[in-house]
PDB file of C-alpha atoms and ligand atoms in Angstrom:
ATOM      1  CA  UNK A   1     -37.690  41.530  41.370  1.00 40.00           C
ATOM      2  CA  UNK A   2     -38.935  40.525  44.837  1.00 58.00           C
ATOM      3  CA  UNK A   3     -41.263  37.428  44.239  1.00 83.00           C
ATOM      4  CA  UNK A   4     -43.106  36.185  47.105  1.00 94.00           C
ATOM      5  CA  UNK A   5     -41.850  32.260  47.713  1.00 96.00           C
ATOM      6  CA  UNK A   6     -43.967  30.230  45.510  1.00 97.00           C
ATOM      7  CA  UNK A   7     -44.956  26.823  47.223  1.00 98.00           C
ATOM      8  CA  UNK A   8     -47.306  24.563  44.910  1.00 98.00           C
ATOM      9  CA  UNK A   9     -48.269  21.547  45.699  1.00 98.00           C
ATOM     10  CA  UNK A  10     -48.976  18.556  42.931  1.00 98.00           C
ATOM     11  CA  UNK A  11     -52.048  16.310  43.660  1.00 98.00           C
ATOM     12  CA  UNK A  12     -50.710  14.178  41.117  1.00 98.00           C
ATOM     13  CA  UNK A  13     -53.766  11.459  40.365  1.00 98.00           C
ATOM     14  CA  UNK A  14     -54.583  11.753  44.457  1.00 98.00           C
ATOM     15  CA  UNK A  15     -58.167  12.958  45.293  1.00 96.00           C
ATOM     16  CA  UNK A  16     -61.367  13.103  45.221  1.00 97.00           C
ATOM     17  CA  UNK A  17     -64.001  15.676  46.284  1.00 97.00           C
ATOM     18  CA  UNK A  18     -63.394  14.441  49.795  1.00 96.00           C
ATOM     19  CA  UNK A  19     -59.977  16.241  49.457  1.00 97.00           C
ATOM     20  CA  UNK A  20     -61.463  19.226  49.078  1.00 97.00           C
ATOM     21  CA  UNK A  21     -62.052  19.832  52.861  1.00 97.00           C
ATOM     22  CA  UNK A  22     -58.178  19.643  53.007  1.00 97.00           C
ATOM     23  CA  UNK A  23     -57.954  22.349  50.584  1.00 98.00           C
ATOM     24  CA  UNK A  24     -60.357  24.581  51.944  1.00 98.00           C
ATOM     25  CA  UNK A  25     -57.854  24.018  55.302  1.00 98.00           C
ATOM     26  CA  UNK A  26     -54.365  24.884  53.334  1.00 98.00           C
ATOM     27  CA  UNK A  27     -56.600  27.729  51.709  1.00 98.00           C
ATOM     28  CA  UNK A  28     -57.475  29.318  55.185  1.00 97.00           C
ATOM     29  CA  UNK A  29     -53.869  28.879  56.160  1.00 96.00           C
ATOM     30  CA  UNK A  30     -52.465  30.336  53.372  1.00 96.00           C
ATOM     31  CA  UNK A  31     -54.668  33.351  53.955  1.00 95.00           C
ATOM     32  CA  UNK A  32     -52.575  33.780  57.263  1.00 93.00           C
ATOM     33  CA  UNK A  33     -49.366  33.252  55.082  1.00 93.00           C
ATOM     34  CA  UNK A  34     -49.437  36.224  53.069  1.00 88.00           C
ATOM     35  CA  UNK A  35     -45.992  36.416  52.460  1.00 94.00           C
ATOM     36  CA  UNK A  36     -45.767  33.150  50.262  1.00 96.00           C
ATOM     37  CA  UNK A  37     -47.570  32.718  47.661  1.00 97.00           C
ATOM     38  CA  UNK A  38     -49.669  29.340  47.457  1.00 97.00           C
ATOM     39  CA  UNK A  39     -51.011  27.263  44.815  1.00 98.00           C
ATOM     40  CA  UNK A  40     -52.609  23.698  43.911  1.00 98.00           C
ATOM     41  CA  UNK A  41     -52.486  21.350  41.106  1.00 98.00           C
ATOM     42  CA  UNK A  42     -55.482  18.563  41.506  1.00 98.00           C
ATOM     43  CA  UNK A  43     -56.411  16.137  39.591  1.00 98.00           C
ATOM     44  CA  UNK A  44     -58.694  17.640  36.335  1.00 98.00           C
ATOM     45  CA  UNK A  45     -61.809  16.308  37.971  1.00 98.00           C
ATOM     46  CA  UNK A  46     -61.034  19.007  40.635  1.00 98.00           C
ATOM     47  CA  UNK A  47     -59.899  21.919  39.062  1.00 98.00           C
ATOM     48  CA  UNK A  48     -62.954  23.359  39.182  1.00 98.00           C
ATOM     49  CA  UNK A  49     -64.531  22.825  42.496  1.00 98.00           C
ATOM     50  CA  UNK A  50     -61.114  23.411  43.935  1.00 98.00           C
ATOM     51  CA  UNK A  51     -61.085  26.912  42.159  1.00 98.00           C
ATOM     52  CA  UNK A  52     -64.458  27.635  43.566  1.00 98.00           C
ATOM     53  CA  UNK A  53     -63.762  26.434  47.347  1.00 97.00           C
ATOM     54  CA  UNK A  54     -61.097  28.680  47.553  1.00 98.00           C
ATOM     55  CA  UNK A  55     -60.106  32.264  47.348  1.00 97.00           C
ATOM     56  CA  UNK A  56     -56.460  32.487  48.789  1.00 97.00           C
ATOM     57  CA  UNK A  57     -54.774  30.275  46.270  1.00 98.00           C
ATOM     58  CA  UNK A  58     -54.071  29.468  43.277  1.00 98.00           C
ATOM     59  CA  UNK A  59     -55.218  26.390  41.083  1.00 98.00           C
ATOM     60  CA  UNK A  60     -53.720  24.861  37.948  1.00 98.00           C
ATOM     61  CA  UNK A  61     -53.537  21.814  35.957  1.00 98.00           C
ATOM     62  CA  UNK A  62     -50.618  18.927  35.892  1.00 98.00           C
ATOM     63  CA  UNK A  63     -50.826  19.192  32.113  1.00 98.00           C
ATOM     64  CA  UNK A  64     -52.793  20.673  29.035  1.00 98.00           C
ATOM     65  CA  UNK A  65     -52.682  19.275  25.346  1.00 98.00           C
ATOM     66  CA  UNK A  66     -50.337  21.373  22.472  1.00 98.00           C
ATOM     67  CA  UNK A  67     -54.443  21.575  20.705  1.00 97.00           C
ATOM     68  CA  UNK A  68     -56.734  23.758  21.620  1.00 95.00           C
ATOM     69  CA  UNK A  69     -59.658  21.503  20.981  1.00 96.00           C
ATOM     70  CA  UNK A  70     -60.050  18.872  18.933  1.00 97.00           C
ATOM     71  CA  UNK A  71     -60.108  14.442  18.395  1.00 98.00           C
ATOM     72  CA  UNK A  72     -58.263  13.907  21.578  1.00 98.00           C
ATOM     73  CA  UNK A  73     -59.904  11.158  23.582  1.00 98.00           C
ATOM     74  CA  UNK A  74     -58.993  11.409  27.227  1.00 97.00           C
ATOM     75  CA  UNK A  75     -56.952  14.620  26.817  1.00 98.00           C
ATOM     76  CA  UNK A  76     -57.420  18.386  28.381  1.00 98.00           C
ATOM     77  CA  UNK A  77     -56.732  21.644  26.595  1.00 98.00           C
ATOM     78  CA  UNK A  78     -55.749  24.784  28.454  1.00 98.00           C
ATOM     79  CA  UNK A  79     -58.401  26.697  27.417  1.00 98.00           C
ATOM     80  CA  UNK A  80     -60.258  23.955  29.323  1.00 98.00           C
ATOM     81  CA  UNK A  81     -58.371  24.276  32.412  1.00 98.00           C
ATOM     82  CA  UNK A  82     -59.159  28.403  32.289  1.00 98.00           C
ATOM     83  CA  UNK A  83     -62.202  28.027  31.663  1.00 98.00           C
ATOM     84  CA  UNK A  84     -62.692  25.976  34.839  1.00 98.00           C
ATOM     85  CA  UNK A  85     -61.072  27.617  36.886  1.00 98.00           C
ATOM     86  CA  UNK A  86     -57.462  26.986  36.497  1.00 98.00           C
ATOM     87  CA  UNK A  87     -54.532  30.193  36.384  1.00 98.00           C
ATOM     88  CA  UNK A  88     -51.559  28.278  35.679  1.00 98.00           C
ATOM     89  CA  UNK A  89     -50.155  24.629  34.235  1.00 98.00           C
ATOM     90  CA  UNK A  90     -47.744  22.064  35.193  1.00 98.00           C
ATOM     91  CA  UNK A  91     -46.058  20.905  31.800  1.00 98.00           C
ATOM     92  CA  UNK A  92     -42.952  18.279  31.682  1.00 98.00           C
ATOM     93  CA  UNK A  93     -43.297  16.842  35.124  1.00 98.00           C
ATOM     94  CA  UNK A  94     -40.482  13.942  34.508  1.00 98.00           C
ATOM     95  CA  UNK A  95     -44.098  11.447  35.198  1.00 98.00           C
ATOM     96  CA  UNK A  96     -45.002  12.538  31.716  1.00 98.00           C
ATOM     97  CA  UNK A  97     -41.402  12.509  30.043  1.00 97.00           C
ATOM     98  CA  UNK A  98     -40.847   9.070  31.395  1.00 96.00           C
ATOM     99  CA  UNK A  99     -44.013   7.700  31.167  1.00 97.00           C
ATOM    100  CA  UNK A 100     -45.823   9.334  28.208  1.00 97.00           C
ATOM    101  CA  UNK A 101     -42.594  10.213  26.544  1.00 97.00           C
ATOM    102  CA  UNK A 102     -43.157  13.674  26.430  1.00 98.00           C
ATOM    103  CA  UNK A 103     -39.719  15.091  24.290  1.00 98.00           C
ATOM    104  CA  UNK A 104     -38.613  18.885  25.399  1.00 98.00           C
ATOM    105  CA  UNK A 105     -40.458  19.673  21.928  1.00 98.00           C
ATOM    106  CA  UNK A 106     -43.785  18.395  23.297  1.00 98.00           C
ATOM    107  CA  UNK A 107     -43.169  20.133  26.704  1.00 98.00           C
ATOM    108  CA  UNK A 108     -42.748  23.816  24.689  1.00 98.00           C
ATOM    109  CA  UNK A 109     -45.774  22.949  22.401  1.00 98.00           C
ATOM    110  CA  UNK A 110     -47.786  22.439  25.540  1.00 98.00           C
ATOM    111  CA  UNK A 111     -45.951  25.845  27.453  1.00 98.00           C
ATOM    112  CA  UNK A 112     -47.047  27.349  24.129  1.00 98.00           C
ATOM    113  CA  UNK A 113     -50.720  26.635  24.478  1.00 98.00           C
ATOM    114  CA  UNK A 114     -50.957  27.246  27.610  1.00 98.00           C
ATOM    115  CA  UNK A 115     -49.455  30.721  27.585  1.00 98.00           C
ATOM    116  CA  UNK A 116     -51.793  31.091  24.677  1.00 98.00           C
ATOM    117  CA  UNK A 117     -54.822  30.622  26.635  1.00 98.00           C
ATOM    118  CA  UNK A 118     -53.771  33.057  29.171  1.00 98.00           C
ATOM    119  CA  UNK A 119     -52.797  30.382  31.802  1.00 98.00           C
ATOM    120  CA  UNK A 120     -49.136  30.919  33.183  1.00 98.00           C
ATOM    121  CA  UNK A 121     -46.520  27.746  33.003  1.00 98.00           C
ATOM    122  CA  UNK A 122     -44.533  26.056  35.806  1.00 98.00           C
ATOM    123  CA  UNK A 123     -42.258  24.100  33.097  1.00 98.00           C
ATOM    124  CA  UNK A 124     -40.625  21.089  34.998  1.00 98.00           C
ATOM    125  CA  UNK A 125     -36.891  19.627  34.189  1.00 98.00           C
ATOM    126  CA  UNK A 126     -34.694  17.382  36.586  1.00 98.00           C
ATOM    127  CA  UNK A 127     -31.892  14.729  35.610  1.00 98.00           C
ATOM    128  CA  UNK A 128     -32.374  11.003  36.714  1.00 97.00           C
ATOM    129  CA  UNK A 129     -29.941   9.256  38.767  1.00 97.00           C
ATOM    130  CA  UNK A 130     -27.812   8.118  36.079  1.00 98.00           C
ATOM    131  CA  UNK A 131     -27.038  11.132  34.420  1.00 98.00           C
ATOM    132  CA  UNK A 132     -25.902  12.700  38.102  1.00 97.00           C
ATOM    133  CA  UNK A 133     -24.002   9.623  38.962  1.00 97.00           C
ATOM    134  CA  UNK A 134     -22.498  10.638  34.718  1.00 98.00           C
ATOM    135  CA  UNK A 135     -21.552  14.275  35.842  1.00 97.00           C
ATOM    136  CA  UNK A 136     -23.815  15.126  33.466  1.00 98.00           C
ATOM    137  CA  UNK A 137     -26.715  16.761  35.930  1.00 98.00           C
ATOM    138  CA  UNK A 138     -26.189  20.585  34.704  1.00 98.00           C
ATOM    139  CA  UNK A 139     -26.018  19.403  31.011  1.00 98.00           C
ATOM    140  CA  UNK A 140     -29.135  17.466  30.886  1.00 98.00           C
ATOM    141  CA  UNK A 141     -31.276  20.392  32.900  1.00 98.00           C
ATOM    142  CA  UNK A 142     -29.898  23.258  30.850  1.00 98.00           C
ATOM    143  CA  UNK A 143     -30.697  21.511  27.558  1.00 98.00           C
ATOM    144  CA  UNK A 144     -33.823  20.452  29.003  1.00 98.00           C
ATOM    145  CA  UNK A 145     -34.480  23.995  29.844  1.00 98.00           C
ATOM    146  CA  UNK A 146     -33.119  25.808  26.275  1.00 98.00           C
ATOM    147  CA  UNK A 147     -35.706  22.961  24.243  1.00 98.00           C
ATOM    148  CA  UNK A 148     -38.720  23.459  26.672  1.00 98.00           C
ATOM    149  CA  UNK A 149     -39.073  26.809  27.765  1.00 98.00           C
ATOM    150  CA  UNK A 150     -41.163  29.436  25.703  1.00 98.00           C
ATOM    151  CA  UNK A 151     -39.678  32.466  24.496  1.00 96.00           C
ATOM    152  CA  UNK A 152     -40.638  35.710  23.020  1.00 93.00           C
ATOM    153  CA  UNK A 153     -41.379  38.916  24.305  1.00 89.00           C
ATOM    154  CA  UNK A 154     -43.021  39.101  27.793  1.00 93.00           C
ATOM    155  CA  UNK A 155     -42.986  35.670  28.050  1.00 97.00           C
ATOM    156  CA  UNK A 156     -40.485  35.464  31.102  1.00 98.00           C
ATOM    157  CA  UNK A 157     -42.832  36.857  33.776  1.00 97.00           C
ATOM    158  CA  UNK A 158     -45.623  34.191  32.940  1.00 98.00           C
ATOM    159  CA  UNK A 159     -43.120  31.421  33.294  1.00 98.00           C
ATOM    160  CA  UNK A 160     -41.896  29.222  36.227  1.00 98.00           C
ATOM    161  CA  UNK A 161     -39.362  26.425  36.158  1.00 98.00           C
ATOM    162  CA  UNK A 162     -39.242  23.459  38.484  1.00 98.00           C
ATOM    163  CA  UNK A 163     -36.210  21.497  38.909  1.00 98.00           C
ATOM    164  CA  UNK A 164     -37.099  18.397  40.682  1.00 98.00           C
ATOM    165  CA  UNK A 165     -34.153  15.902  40.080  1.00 98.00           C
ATOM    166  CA  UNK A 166     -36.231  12.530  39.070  1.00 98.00           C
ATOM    167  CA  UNK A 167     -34.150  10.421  41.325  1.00 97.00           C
ATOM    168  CA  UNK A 168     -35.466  12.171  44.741  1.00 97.00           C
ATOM    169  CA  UNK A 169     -39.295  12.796  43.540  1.00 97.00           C
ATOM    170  CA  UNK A 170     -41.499  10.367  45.651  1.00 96.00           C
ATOM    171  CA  UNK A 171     -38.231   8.651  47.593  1.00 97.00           C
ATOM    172  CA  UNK A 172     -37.379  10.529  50.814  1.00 96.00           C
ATOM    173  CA  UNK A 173     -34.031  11.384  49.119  1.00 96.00           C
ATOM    174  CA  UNK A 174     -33.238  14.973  48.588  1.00 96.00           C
ATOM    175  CA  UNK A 175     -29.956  16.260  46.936  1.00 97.00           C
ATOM    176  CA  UNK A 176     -27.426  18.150  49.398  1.00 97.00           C
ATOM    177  CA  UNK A 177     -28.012  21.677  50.225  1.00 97.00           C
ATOM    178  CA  UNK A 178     -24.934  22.371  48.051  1.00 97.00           C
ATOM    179  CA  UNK A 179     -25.799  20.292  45.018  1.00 97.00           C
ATOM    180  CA  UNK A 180     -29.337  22.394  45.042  1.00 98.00           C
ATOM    181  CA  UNK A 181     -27.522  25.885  44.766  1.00 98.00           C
ATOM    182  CA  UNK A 182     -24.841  24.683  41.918  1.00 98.00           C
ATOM    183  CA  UNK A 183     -28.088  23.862  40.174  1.00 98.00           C
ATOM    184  CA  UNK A 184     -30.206  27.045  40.906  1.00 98.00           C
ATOM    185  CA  UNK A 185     -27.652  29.324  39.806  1.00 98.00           C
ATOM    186  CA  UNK A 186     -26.863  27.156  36.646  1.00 98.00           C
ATOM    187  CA  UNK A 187     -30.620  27.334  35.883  1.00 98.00           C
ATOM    188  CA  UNK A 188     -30.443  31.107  36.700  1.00 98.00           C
ATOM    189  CA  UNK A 189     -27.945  31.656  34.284  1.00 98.00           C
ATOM    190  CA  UNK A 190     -29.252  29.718  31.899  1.00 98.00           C
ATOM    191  CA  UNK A 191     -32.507  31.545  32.314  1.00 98.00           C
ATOM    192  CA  UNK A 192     -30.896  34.969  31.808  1.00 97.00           C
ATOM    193  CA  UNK A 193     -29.326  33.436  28.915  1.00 97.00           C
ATOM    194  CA  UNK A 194     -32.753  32.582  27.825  1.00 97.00           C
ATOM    195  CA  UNK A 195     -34.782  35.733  28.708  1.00 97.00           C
ATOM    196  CA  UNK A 196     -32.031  38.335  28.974  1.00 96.00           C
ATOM    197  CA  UNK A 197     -32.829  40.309  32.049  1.00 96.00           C
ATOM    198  CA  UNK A 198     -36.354  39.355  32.710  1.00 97.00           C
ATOM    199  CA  UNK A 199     -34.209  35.807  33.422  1.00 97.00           C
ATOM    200  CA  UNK A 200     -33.718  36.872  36.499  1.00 97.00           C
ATOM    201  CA  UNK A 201     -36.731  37.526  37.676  1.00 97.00           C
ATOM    202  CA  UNK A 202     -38.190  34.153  37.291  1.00 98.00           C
ATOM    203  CA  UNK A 203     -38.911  31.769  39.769  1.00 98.00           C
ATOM    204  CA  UNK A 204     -36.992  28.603  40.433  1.00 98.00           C
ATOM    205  CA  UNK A 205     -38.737  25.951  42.660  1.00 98.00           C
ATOM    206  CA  UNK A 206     -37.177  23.157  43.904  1.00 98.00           C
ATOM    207  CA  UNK A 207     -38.906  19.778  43.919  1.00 98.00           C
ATOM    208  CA  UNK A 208     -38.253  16.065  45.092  1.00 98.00           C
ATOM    209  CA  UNK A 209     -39.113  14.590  48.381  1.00 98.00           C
ATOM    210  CA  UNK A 210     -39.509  17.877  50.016  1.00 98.00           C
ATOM    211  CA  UNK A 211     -41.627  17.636  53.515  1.00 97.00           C
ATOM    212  CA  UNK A 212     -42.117  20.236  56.980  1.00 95.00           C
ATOM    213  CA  UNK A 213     -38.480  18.369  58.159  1.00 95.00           C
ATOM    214  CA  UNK A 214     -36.161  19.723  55.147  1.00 97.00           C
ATOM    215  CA  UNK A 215     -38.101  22.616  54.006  1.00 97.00           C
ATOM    216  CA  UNK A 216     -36.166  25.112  55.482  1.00 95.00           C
ATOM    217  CA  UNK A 217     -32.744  23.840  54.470  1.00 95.00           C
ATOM    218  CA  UNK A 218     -34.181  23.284  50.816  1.00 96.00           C
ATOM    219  CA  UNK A 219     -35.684  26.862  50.853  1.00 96.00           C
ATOM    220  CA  UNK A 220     -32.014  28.550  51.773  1.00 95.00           C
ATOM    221  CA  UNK A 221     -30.516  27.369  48.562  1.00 96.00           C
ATOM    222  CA  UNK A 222     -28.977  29.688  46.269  1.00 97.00           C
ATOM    223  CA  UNK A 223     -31.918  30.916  43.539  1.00 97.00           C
ATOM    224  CA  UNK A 224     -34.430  28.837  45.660  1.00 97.00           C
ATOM    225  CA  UNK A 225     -37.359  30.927  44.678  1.00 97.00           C
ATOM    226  CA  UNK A 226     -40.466  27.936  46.082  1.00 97.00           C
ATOM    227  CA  UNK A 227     -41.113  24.280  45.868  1.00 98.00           C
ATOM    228  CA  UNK A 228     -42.956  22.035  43.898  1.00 98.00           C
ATOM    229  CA  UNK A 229     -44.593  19.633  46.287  1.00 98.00           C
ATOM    230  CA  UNK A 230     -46.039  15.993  46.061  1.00 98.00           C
ATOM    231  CA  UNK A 231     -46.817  13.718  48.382  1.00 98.00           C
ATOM    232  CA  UNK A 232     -46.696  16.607  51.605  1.00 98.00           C
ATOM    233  CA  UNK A 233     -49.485  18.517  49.911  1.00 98.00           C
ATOM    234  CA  UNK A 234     -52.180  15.904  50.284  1.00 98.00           C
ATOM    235  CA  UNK A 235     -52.596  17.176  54.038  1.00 97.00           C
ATOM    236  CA  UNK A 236     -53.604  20.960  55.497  1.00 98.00           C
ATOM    237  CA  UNK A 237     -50.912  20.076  57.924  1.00 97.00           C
ATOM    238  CA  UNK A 238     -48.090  18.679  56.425  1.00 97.00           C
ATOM    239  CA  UNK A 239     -48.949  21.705  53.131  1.00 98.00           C
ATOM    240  CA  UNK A 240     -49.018  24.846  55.405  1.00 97.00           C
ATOM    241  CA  UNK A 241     -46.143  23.343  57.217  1.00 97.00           C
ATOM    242  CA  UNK A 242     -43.766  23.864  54.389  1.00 97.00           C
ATOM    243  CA  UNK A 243     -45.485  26.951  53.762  1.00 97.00           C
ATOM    244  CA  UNK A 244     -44.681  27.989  57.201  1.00 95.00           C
ATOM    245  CA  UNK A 245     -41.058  27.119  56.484  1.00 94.00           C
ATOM    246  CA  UNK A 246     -41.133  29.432  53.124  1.00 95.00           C
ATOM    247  CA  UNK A 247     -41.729  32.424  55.509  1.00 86.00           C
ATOM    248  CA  UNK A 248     -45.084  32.982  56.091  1.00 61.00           C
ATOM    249  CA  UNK A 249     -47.052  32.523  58.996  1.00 53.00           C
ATOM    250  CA  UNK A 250     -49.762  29.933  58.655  1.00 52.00           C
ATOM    251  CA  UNK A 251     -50.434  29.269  62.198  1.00 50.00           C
ATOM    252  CA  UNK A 252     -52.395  31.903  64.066  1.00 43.00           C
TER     253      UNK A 252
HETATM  254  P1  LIG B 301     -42.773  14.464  45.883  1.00 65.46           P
HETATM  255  O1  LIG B 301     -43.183  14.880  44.394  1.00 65.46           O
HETATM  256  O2  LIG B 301     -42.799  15.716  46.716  1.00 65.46           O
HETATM  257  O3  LIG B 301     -43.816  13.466  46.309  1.00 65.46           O
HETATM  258  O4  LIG B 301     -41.399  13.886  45.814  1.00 65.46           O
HETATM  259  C1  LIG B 301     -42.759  16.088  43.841  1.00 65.46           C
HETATM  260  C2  LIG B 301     -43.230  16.204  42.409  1.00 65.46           C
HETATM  261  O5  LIG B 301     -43.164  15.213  41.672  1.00 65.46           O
HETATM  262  O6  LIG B 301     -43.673  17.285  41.972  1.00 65.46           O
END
């Protein structure tokens, strides 16, 4: 299955409606990029006006709630995000294991909800520092991926994993070049262990520290299907510079 390289980038809680002139500028570059294909999570509050500034890319939440609707003060539902707006979710970014301790079964519960809402998943997994410096990097991720990822039939196309090792998202450190293809093509085979064929046409992004200086090396990785992007995707220019790097041509 030939994908188009999938670059997102993660707002995280950055932004407000003054970012939006920033999108509209990664959304008229990514118009000249049609080779990649480019996405957005923002903040909730900008979901919507995002998805109406722009036509190019995608937009998608960092997160939905397992519920549908319901007595959740301060939470979202993926029927929410859909409805304004949103085609896609973020669910286990390592912020929420760590910090709302989000278990692999909350991750599928939310992958689940989303899916049934009709929003597609970008399900996050990454080892800390510990576990690497354990030789345990490839167990953690593949168990990470067998209790979070949805299954059923059909199910593999709407899905997209993330592997953003915890240790190198928001630090400037990126694994080696090497270390990100033994991981790719242990996620790929777990994947088709997963999803049978349709495994191996999922997408595997790479995420953690990645900027316009090491996209390119990142991007040749074994199974290197995108990246999930942070801090770099808060500017038009440092954004469609990666995007550049994934293939396309941004810059008229
Ligand atoms: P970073 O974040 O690019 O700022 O390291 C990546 C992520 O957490 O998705």
């Amino acid at each position: 299955m030939a994908n188009r390289p999938y670059i997102v980038g993660n707002w995280k809680m950055n932004g407000t409606r003054a970012l939006l002139a920033e999108a509209r500028a990664i959304d008229r570059g990514a118009a000249r990029a049609s080779g990649v294909q480019v996405a957005i999570a923002p903040p909730f509050t900008l979901v919507n006006p995002l998805a109406e500034a722009v036509q190019e890319i995608t937009v998608g939440g960092q997160d939905c709630h397992v519920q549908a609707a319901g007595a959740y003060t301060g939470d979202i539902s993926a029927a929410m995000l859909k409805d304004a707006g949103a085609t896609f979710t973020i669910v286990g970014h390592s912020e929420r294991r760590a910090m709302h301790g989000e278990t692999d079964a909350v991750v599928l519960a939310k992958a689940q909800a989303a899916l049934d809402a009709g929003l597609e998943v970008i399900v996050c997994v990454g080892e800390t520092e510990a576990e690497r410096d354990a030789g345990q990097a490839e167990t953690v991720v593949c168990a990470q991926l067998q209790g979070s990822l949805p299954t059923g039939a059909d199910i593999a196309a709407k899905v997209t994993v993330a592997y953003e090792p915890v240790w190198a998202i928001g630090t400037g450190r990126v694994p080696s070049v090497d270390d990100v293809s033994a991981m790719h093509r242990a996620i790929r085979a777990r994947l088709i262990a997963i999803y049978g064929e349709d495994g191996a046409g999922v997408q595997i992004l790479y995420g953690g520290s990645v900027n316009a200086g090491n996209a390119v090396e990142l991007l040749s990785a074994d199974e290197v299907g995108g990246a999930l992007v942070g801090g770099a995707s808060l500017t038009a220019e440092s954004f469609l510079a990666i995007v550049v790097a994934a293939g396309g041509s941004a810059s008229e």
